[in-house]
PDB file of C-alpha atoms in Angstrom:
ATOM      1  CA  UNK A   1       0.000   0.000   0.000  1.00  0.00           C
ATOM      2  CA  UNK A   2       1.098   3.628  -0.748  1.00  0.00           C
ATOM      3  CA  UNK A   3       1.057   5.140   2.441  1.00  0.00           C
ATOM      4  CA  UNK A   4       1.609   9.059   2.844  1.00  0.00           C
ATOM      5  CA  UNK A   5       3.309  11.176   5.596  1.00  0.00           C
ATOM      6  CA  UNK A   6       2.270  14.785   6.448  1.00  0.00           C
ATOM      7  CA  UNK A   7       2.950  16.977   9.151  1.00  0.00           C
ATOM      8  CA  UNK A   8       0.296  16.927  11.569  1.00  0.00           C
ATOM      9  CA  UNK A   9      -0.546  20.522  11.791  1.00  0.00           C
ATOM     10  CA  UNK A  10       1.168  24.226  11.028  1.00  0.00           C
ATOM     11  CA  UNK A  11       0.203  27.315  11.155  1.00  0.00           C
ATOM     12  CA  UNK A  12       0.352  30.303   9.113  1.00  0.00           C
ATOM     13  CA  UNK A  13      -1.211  34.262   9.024  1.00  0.00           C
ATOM     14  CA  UNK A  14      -3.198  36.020   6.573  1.00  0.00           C
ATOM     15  CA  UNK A  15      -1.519  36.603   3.372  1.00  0.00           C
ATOM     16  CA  UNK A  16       1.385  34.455   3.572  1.00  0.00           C
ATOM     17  CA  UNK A  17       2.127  31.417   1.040  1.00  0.00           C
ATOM     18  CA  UNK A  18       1.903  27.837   2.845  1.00  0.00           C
ATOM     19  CA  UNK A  19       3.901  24.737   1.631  1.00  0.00           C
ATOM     20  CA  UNK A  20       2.626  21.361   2.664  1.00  0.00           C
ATOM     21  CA  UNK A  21       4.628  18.299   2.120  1.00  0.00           C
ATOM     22  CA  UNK A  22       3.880  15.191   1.626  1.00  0.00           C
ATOM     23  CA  UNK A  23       5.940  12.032   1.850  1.00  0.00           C
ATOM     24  CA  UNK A  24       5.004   8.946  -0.606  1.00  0.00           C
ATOM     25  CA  UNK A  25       8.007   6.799  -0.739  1.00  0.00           C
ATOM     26  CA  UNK A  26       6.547   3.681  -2.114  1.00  0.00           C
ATOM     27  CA  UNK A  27       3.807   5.353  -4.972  1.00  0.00           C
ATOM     28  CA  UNK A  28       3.827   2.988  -7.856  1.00  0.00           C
ATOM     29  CA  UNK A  29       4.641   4.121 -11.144  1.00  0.00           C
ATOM     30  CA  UNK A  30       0.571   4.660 -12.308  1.00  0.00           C
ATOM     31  CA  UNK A  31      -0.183   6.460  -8.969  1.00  0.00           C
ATOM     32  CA  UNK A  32      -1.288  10.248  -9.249  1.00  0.00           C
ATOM     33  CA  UNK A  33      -1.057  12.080  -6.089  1.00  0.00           C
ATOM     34  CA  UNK A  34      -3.991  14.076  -5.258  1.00  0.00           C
ATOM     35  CA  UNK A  35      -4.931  16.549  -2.195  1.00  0.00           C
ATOM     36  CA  UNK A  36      -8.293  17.192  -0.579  1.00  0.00           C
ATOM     37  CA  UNK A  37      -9.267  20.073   1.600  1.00  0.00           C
ATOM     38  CA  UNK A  38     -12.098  19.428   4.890  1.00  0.00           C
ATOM     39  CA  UNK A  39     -13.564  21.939   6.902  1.00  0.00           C
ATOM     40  CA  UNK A  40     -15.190  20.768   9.986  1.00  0.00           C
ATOM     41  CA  UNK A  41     -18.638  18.992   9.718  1.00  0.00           C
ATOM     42  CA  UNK A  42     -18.025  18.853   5.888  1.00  0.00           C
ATOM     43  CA  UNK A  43     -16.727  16.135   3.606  1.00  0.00           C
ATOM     44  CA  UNK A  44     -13.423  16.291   2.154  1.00  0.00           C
ATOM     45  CA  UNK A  45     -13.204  18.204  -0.985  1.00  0.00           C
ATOM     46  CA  UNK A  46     -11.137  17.790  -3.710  1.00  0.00           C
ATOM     47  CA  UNK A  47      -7.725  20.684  -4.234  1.00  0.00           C
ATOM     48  CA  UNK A  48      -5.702  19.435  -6.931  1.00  0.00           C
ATOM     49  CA  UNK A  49      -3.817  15.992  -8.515  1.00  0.00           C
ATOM     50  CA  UNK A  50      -0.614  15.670 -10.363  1.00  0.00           C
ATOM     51  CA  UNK A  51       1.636  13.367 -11.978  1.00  0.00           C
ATOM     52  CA  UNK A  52       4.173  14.946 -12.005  1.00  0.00           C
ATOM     53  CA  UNK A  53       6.285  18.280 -12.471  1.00  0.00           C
ATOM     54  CA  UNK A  54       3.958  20.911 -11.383  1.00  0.00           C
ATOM     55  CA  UNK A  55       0.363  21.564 -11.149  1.00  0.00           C
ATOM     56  CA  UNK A  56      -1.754  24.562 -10.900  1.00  0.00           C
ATOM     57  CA  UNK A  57      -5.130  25.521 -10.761  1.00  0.00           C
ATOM     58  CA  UNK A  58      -7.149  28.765  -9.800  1.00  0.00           C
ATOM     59  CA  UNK A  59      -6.914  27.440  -5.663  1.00  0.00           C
ATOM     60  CA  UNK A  60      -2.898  26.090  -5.385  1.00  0.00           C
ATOM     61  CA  UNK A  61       0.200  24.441  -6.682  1.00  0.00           C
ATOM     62  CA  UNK A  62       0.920  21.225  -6.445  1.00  0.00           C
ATOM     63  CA  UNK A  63       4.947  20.485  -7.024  1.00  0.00           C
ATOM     64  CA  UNK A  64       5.752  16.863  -7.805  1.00  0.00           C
ATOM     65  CA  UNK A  65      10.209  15.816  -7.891  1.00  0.00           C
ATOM     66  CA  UNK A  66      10.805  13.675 -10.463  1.00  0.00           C
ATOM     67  CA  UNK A  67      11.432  10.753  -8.145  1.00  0.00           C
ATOM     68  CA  UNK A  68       7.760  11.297  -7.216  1.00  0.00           C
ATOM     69  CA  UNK A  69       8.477  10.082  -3.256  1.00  0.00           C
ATOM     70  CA  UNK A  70       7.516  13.498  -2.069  1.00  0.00           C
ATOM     71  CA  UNK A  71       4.952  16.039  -3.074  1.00  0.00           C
ATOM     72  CA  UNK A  72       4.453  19.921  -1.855  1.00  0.00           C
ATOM     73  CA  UNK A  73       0.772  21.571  -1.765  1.00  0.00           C
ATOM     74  CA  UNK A  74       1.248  25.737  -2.153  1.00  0.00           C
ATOM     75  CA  UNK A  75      -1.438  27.356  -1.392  1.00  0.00           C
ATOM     76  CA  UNK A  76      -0.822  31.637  -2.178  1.00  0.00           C
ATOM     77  CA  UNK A  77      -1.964  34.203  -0.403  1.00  0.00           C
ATOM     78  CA  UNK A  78      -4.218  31.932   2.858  1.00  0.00           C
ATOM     79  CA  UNK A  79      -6.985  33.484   4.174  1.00  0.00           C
ATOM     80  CA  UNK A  80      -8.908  32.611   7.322  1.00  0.00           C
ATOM     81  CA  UNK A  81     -11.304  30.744   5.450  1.00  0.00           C
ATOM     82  CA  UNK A  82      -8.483  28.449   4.742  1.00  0.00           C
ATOM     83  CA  UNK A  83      -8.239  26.921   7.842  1.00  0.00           C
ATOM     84  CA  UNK A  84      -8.855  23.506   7.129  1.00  0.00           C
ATOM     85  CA  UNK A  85      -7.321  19.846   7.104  1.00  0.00           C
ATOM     86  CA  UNK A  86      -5.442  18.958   3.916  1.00  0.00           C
ATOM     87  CA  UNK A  87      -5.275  15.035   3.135  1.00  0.00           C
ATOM     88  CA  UNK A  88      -2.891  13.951   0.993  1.00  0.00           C
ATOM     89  CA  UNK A  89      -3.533  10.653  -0.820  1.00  0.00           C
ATOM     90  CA  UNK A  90      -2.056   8.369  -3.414  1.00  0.00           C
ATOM     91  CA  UNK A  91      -3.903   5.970  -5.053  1.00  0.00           C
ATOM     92  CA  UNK A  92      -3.194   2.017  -4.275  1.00  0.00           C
ATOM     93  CA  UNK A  93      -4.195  -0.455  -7.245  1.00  0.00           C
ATOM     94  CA  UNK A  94      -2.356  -3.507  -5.315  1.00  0.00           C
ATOM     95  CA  UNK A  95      -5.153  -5.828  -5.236  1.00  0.00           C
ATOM     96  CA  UNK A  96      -7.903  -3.108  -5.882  1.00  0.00           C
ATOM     97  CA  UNK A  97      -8.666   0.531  -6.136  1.00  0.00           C
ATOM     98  CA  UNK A  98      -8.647   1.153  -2.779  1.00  0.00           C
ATOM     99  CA  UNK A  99      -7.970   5.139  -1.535  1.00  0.00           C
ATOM    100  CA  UNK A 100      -6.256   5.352   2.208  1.00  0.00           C
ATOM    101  CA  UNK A 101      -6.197   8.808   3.587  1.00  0.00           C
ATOM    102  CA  UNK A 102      -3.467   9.655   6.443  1.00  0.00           C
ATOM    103  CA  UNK A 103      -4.524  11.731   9.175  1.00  0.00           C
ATOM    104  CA  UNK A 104      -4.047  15.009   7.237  1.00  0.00           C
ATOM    105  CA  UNK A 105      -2.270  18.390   7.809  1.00  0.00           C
ATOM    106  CA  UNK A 106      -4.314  20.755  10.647  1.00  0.00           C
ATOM    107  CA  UNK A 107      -3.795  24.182   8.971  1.00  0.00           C
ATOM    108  CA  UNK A 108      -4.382  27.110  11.075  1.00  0.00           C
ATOM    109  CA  UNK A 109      -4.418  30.384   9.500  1.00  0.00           C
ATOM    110  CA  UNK A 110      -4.015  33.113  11.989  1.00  0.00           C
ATOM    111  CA  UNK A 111      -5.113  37.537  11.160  1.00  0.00           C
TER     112      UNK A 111
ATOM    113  CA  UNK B   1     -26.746  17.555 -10.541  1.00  0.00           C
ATOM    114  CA  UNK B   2     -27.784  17.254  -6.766  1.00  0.00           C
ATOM    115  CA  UNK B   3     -24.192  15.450  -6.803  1.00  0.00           C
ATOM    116  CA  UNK B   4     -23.657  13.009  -3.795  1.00  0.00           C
ATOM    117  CA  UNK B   5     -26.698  12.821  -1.374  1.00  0.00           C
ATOM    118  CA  UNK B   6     -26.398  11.099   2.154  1.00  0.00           C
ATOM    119  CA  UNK B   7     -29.792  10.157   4.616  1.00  0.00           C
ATOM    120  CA  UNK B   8     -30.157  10.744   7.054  1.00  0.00           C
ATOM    121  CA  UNK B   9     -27.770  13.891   8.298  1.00  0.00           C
ATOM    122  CA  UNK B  10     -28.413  12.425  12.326  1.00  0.00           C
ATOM    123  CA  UNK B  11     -28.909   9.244  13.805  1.00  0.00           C
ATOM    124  CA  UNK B  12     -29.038   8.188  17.175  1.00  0.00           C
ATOM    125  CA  UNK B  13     -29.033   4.366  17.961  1.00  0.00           C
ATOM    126  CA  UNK B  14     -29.471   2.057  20.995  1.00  0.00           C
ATOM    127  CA  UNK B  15     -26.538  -1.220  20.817  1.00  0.00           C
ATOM    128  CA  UNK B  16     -27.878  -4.105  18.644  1.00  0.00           C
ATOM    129  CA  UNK B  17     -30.152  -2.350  16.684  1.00  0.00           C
ATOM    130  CA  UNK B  18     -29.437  -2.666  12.766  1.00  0.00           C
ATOM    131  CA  UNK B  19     -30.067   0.184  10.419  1.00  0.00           C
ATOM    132  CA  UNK B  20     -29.274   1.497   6.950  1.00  0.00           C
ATOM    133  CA  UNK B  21     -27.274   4.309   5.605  1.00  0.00           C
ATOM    134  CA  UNK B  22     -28.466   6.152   2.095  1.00  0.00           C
ATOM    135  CA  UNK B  23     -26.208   6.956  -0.477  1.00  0.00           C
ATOM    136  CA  UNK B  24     -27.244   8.346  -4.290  1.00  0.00           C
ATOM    137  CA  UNK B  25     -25.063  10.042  -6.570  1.00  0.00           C
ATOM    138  CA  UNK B  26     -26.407  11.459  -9.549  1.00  0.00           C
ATOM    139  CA  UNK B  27     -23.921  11.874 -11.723  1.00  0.00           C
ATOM    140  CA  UNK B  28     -23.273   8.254 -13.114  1.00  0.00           C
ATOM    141  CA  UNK B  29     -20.009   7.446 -10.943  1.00  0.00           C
ATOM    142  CA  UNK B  30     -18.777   4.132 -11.363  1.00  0.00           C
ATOM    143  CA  UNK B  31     -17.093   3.944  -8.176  1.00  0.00           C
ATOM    144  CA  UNK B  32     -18.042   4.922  -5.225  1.00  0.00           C
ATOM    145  CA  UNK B  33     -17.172   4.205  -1.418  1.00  0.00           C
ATOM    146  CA  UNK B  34     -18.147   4.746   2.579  1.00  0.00           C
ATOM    147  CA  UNK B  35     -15.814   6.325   4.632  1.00  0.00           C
ATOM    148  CA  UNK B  36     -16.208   6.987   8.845  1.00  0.00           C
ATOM    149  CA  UNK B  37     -14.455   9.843  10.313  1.00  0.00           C
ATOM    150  CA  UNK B  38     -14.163   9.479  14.210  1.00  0.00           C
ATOM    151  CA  UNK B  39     -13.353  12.774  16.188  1.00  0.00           C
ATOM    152  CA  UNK B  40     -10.461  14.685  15.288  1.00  0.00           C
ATOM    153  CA  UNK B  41      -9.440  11.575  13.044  1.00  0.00           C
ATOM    154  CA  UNK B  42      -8.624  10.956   9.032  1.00  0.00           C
ATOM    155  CA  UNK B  43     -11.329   9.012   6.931  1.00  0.00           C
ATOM    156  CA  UNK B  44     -11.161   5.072   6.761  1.00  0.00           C
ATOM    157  CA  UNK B  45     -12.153   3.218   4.247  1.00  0.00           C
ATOM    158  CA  UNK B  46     -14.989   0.498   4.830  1.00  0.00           C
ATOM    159  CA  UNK B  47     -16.155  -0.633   1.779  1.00  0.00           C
ATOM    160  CA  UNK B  48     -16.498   0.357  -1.959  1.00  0.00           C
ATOM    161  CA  UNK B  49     -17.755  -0.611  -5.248  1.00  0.00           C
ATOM    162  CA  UNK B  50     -16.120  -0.654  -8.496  1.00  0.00           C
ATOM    163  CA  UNK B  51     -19.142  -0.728 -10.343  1.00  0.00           C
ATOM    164  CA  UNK B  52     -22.887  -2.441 -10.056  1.00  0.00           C
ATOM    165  CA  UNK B  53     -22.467  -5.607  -8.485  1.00  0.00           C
ATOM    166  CA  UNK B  54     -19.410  -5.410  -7.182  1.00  0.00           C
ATOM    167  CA  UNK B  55     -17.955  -4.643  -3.794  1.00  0.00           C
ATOM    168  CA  UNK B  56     -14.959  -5.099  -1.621  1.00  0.00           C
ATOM    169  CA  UNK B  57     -13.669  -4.611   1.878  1.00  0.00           C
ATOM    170  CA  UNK B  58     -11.589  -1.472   2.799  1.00  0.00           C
ATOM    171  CA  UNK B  59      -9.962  -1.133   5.849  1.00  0.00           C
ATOM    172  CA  UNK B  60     -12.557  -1.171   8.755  1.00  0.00           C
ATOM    173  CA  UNK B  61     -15.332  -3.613   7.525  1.00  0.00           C
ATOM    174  CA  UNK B  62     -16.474  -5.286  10.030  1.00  0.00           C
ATOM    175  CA  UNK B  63     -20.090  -4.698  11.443  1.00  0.00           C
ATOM    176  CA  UNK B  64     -20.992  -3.289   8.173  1.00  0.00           C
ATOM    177  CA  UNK B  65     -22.282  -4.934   4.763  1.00  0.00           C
ATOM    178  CA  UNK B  66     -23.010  -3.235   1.203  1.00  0.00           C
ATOM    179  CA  UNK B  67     -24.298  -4.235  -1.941  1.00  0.00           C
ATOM    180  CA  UNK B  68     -24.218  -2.062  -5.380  1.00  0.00           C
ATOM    181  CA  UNK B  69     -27.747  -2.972  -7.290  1.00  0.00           C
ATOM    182  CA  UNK B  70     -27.691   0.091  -9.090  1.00  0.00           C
ATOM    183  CA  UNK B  71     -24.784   2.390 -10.682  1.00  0.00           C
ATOM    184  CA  UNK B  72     -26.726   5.336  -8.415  1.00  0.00           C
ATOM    185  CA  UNK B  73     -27.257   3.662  -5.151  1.00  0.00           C
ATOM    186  CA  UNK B  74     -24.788   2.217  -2.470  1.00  0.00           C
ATOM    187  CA  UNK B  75     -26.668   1.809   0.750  1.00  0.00           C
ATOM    188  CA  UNK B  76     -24.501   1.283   3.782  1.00  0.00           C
ATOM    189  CA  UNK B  77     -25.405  -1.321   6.391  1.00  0.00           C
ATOM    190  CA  UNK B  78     -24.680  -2.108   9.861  1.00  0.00           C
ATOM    191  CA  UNK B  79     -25.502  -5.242  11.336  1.00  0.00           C
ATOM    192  CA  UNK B  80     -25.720  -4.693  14.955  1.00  0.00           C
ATOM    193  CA  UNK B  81     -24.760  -1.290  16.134  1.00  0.00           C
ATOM    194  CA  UNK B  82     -21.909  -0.702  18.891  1.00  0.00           C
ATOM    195  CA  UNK B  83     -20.717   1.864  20.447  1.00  0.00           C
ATOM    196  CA  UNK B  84     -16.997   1.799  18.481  1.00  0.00           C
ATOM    197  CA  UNK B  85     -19.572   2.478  15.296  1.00  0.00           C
ATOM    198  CA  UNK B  86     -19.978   5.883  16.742  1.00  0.00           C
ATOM    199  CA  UNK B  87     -18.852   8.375  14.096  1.00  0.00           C
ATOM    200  CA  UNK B  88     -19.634  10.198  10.999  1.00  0.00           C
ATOM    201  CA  UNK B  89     -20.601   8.668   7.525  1.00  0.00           C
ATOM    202  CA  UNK B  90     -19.216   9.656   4.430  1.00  0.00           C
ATOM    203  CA  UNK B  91     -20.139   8.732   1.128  1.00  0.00           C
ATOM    204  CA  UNK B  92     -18.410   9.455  -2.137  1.00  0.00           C
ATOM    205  CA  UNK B  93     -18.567   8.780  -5.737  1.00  0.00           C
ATOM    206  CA  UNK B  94     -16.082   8.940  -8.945  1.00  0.00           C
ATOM    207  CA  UNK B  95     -15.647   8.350 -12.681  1.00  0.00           C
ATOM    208  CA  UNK B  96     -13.923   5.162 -13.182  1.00  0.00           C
ATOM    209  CA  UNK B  97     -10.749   4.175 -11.861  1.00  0.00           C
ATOM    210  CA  UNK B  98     -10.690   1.066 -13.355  1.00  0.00           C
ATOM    211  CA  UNK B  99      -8.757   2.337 -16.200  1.00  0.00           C
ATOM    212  CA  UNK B 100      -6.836   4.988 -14.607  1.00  0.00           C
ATOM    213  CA  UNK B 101      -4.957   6.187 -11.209  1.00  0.00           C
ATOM    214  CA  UNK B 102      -7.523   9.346 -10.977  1.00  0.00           C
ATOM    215  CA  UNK B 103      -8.779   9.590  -7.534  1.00  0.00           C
ATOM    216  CA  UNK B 104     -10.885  12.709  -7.560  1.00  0.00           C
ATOM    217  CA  UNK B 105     -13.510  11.970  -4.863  1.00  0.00           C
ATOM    218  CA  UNK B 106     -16.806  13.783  -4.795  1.00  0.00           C
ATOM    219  CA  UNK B 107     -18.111  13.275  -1.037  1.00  0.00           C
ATOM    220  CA  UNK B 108     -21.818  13.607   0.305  1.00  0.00           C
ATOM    221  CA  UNK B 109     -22.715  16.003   3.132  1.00  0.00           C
ATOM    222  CA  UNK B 110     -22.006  13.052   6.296  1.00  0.00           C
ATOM    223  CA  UNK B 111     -24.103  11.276   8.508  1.00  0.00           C
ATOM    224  CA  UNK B 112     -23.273  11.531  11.955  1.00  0.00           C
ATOM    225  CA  UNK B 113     -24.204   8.423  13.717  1.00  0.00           C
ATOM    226  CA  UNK B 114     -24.289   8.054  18.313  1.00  0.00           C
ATOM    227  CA  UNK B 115     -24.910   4.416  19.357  1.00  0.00           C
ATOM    228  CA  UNK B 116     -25.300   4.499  22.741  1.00  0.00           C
TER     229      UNK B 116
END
Protein backbone atom coordinates (compact mmCIF):
# COMPACT_ATOMS: atom_id res chain seq x y z
CA UNK A 1 0.00 0.00 0.00
CA UNK A 2 1.10 3.63 -0.75
CA UNK A 3 1.06 5.14 2.44
CA UNK A 4 1.61 9.06 2.84
CA UNK A 5 3.31 11.18 5.60
CA UNK A 6 2.27 14.78 6.45
CA UNK A 7 2.95 16.98 9.15
CA UNK A 8 0.30 16.93 11.57
CA UNK A 9 -0.55 20.52 11.79
CA UNK A 10 1.17 24.23 11.03
CA UNK A 11 0.20 27.32 11.15
CA UNK A 12 0.35 30.30 9.11
CA UNK A 13 -1.21 34.26 9.02
CA UNK A 14 -3.20 36.02 6.57
CA UNK A 15 -1.52 36.60 3.37
CA UNK A 16 1.39 34.45 3.57
CA UNK A 17 2.13 31.42 1.04
CA UNK A 18 1.90 27.84 2.85
CA UNK A 19 3.90 24.74 1.63
CA UNK A 20 2.63 21.36 2.66
CA UNK A 21 4.63 18.30 2.12
CA UNK A 22 3.88 15.19 1.63
CA UNK A 23 5.94 12.03 1.85
CA UNK A 24 5.00 8.95 -0.61
CA UNK A 25 8.01 6.80 -0.74
CA UNK A 26 6.55 3.68 -2.11
CA UNK A 27 3.81 5.35 -4.97
CA UNK A 28 3.83 2.99 -7.86
CA UNK A 29 4.64 4.12 -11.14
CA UNK A 30 0.57 4.66 -12.31
CA UNK A 31 -0.18 6.46 -8.97
CA UNK A 32 -1.29 10.25 -9.25
CA UNK A 33 -1.06 12.08 -6.09
CA UNK A 34 -3.99 14.08 -5.26
CA UNK A 35 -4.93 16.55 -2.19
CA UNK A 36 -8.29 17.19 -0.58
CA UNK A 37 -9.27 20.07 1.60
CA UNK A 38 -12.10 19.43 4.89
CA UNK A 39 -13.56 21.94 6.90
CA UNK A 40 -15.19 20.77 9.99
CA UNK A 41 -18.64 18.99 9.72
CA UNK A 42 -18.03 18.85 5.89
CA UNK A 43 -16.73 16.13 3.61
CA UNK A 44 -13.42 16.29 2.15
CA UNK A 45 -13.20 18.20 -0.98
CA UNK A 46 -11.14 17.79 -3.71
CA UNK A 47 -7.73 20.68 -4.23
CA UNK A 48 -5.70 19.44 -6.93
CA UNK A 49 -3.82 15.99 -8.51
CA UNK A 50 -0.61 15.67 -10.36
CA UNK A 51 1.64 13.37 -11.98
CA UNK A 52 4.17 14.95 -12.01
CA UNK A 53 6.28 18.28 -12.47
CA UNK A 54 3.96 20.91 -11.38
CA UNK A 55 0.36 21.56 -11.15
CA UNK A 56 -1.75 24.56 -10.90
CA UNK A 57 -5.13 25.52 -10.76
CA UNK A 58 -7.15 28.77 -9.80
CA UNK A 59 -6.91 27.44 -5.66
CA UNK A 60 -2.90 26.09 -5.39
CA UNK A 61 0.20 24.44 -6.68
CA UNK A 62 0.92 21.23 -6.45
CA UNK A 63 4.95 20.48 -7.02
CA UNK A 64 5.75 16.86 -7.80
CA UNK A 65 10.21 15.82 -7.89
CA UNK A 66 10.80 13.67 -10.46
CA UNK A 67 11.43 10.75 -8.15
CA UNK A 68 7.76 11.30 -7.22
CA UNK A 69 8.48 10.08 -3.26
CA UNK A 70 7.52 13.50 -2.07
CA UNK A 71 4.95 16.04 -3.07
CA UNK A 72 4.45 19.92 -1.86
CA UNK A 73 0.77 21.57 -1.77
CA UNK A 74 1.25 25.74 -2.15
CA UNK A 75 -1.44 27.36 -1.39
CA UNK A 76 -0.82 31.64 -2.18
CA UNK A 77 -1.96 34.20 -0.40
CA UNK A 78 -4.22 31.93 2.86
CA UNK A 79 -6.99 33.48 4.17
CA UNK A 80 -8.91 32.61 7.32
CA UNK A 81 -11.30 30.74 5.45
CA UNK A 82 -8.48 28.45 4.74
CA UNK A 83 -8.24 26.92 7.84
CA UNK A 84 -8.86 23.51 7.13
CA UNK A 85 -7.32 19.85 7.10
CA UNK A 86 -5.44 18.96 3.92
CA UNK A 87 -5.28 15.04 3.13
CA UNK A 88 -2.89 13.95 0.99
CA UNK A 89 -3.53 10.65 -0.82
CA UNK A 90 -2.06 8.37 -3.41
CA UNK A 91 -3.90 5.97 -5.05
CA UNK A 92 -3.19 2.02 -4.27
CA UNK A 93 -4.19 -0.45 -7.25
CA UNK A 94 -2.36 -3.51 -5.32
CA UNK A 95 -5.15 -5.83 -5.24
CA UNK A 96 -7.90 -3.11 -5.88
CA UNK A 97 -8.67 0.53 -6.14
CA UNK A 98 -8.65 1.15 -2.78
CA UNK A 99 -7.97 5.14 -1.54
CA UNK A 100 -6.26 5.35 2.21
CA UNK A 101 -6.20 8.81 3.59
CA UNK A 102 -3.47 9.65 6.44
CA UNK A 103 -4.52 11.73 9.18
CA UNK A 104 -4.05 15.01 7.24
CA UNK A 105 -2.27 18.39 7.81
CA UNK A 106 -4.31 20.75 10.65
CA UNK A 107 -3.79 24.18 8.97
CA UNK A 108 -4.38 27.11 11.07
CA UNK A 109 -4.42 30.38 9.50
CA UNK A 110 -4.01 33.11 11.99
CA UNK A 111 -5.11 37.54 11.16
CA UNK B 1 -26.75 17.56 -10.54
CA UNK B 2 -27.78 17.25 -6.77
CA UNK B 3 -24.19 15.45 -6.80
CA UNK B 4 -23.66 13.01 -3.80
CA UNK B 5 -26.70 12.82 -1.37
CA UNK B 6 -26.40 11.10 2.15
CA UNK B 7 -29.79 10.16 4.62
CA UNK B 8 -30.16 10.74 7.05
CA UNK B 9 -27.77 13.89 8.30
CA UNK B 10 -28.41 12.42 12.33
CA UNK B 11 -28.91 9.24 13.81
CA UNK B 12 -29.04 8.19 17.17
CA UNK B 13 -29.03 4.37 17.96
CA UNK B 14 -29.47 2.06 20.99
CA UNK B 15 -26.54 -1.22 20.82
CA UNK B 16 -27.88 -4.10 18.64
CA UNK B 17 -30.15 -2.35 16.68
CA UNK B 18 -29.44 -2.67 12.77
CA UNK B 19 -30.07 0.18 10.42
CA UNK B 20 -29.27 1.50 6.95
CA UNK B 21 -27.27 4.31 5.60
CA UNK B 22 -28.47 6.15 2.09
CA UNK B 23 -26.21 6.96 -0.48
CA UNK B 24 -27.24 8.35 -4.29
CA UNK B 25 -25.06 10.04 -6.57
CA UNK B 26 -26.41 11.46 -9.55
CA UNK B 27 -23.92 11.87 -11.72
CA UNK B 28 -23.27 8.25 -13.11
CA UNK B 29 -20.01 7.45 -10.94
CA UNK B 30 -18.78 4.13 -11.36
CA UNK B 31 -17.09 3.94 -8.18
CA UNK B 32 -18.04 4.92 -5.23
CA UNK B 33 -17.17 4.21 -1.42
CA UNK B 34 -18.15 4.75 2.58
CA UNK B 35 -15.81 6.33 4.63
CA UNK B 36 -16.21 6.99 8.85
CA UNK B 37 -14.45 9.84 10.31
CA UNK B 38 -14.16 9.48 14.21
CA UNK B 39 -13.35 12.77 16.19
CA UNK B 40 -10.46 14.68 15.29
CA UNK B 41 -9.44 11.57 13.04
CA UNK B 42 -8.62 10.96 9.03
CA UNK B 43 -11.33 9.01 6.93
CA UNK B 44 -11.16 5.07 6.76
CA UNK B 45 -12.15 3.22 4.25
CA UNK B 46 -14.99 0.50 4.83
CA UNK B 47 -16.15 -0.63 1.78
CA UNK B 48 -16.50 0.36 -1.96
CA UNK B 49 -17.76 -0.61 -5.25
CA UNK B 50 -16.12 -0.65 -8.50
CA UNK B 51 -19.14 -0.73 -10.34
CA UNK B 52 -22.89 -2.44 -10.06
CA UNK B 53 -22.47 -5.61 -8.49
CA UNK B 54 -19.41 -5.41 -7.18
CA UNK B 55 -17.95 -4.64 -3.79
CA UNK B 56 -14.96 -5.10 -1.62
CA UNK B 57 -13.67 -4.61 1.88
CA UNK B 58 -11.59 -1.47 2.80
CA UNK B 59 -9.96 -1.13 5.85
CA UNK B 60 -12.56 -1.17 8.75
CA UNK B 61 -15.33 -3.61 7.52
CA UNK B 62 -16.47 -5.29 10.03
CA UNK B 63 -20.09 -4.70 11.44
CA UNK B 64 -20.99 -3.29 8.17
CA UNK B 65 -22.28 -4.93 4.76
CA UNK B 66 -23.01 -3.23 1.20
CA UNK B 67 -24.30 -4.24 -1.94
CA UNK B 68 -24.22 -2.06 -5.38
CA UNK B 69 -27.75 -2.97 -7.29
CA UNK B 70 -27.69 0.09 -9.09
CA UNK B 71 -24.78 2.39 -10.68
CA UNK B 72 -26.73 5.34 -8.41
CA UNK B 73 -27.26 3.66 -5.15
CA UNK B 74 -24.79 2.22 -2.47
CA UNK B 75 -26.67 1.81 0.75
CA UNK B 76 -24.50 1.28 3.78
CA UNK B 77 -25.41 -1.32 6.39
CA UNK B 78 -24.68 -2.11 9.86
CA UNK B 79 -25.50 -5.24 11.34
CA UNK B 80 -25.72 -4.69 14.95
CA UNK B 81 -24.76 -1.29 16.13
CA UNK B 82 -21.91 -0.70 18.89
CA UNK B 83 -20.72 1.86 20.45
CA UNK B 84 -17.00 1.80 18.48
CA UNK B 85 -19.57 2.48 15.30
CA UNK B 86 -19.98 5.88 16.74
CA UNK B 87 -18.85 8.38 14.10
CA UNK B 88 -19.63 10.20 11.00
CA UNK B 89 -20.60 8.67 7.52
CA UNK B 90 -19.22 9.66 4.43
CA UNK B 91 -20.14 8.73 1.13
CA UNK B 92 -18.41 9.46 -2.14
CA UNK B 93 -18.57 8.78 -5.74
CA UNK B 94 -16.08 8.94 -8.95
CA UNK B 95 -15.65 8.35 -12.68
CA UNK B 96 -13.92 5.16 -13.18
CA UNK B 97 -10.75 4.17 -11.86
CA UNK B 98 -10.69 1.07 -13.36
CA UNK B 99 -8.76 2.34 -16.20
CA UNK B 100 -6.84 4.99 -14.61
CA UNK B 101 -4.96 6.19 -11.21
CA UNK B 102 -7.52 9.35 -10.98
CA UNK B 103 -8.78 9.59 -7.53
CA UNK B 104 -10.89 12.71 -7.56
CA UNK B 105 -13.51 11.97 -4.86
CA UNK B 106 -16.81 13.78 -4.80
CA UNK B 107 -18.11 13.27 -1.04
CA UNK B 108 -21.82 13.61 0.30
CA UNK B 109 -22.72 16.00 3.13
CA UNK B 110 -22.01 13.05 6.30
CA UNK B 111 -24.10 11.28 8.51
CA UNK B 112 -23.27 11.53 11.96
CA UNK B 113 -24.20 8.42 13.72
CA UNK B 114 -24.29 8.05 18.31
CA UNK B 115 -24.91 4.42 19.36
CA UNK B 116 -25.30 4.50 22.74
Amino acid sequence: LAKTTQPISMDSYEGQEVNITCSHNNIATNDYITWYQQFPSQGPRFIIQGYKTKVTNEVASLFIPADRKSSTLSLPRVSLSDTAVYYCLVGDRAGGFKTIFGAGTRLFVKA
Amino acid sequence: NAGVTQTPKFQVLKTGQSMTLQCAQDMNHEYMSWYRQDPGMGLRLIHYSVGAGITDQGEVPNGYNVSRSTTEDFPLRLLSAAPSQTSVYFCASSYSIRDSASYEQYFGPGTRLTVT
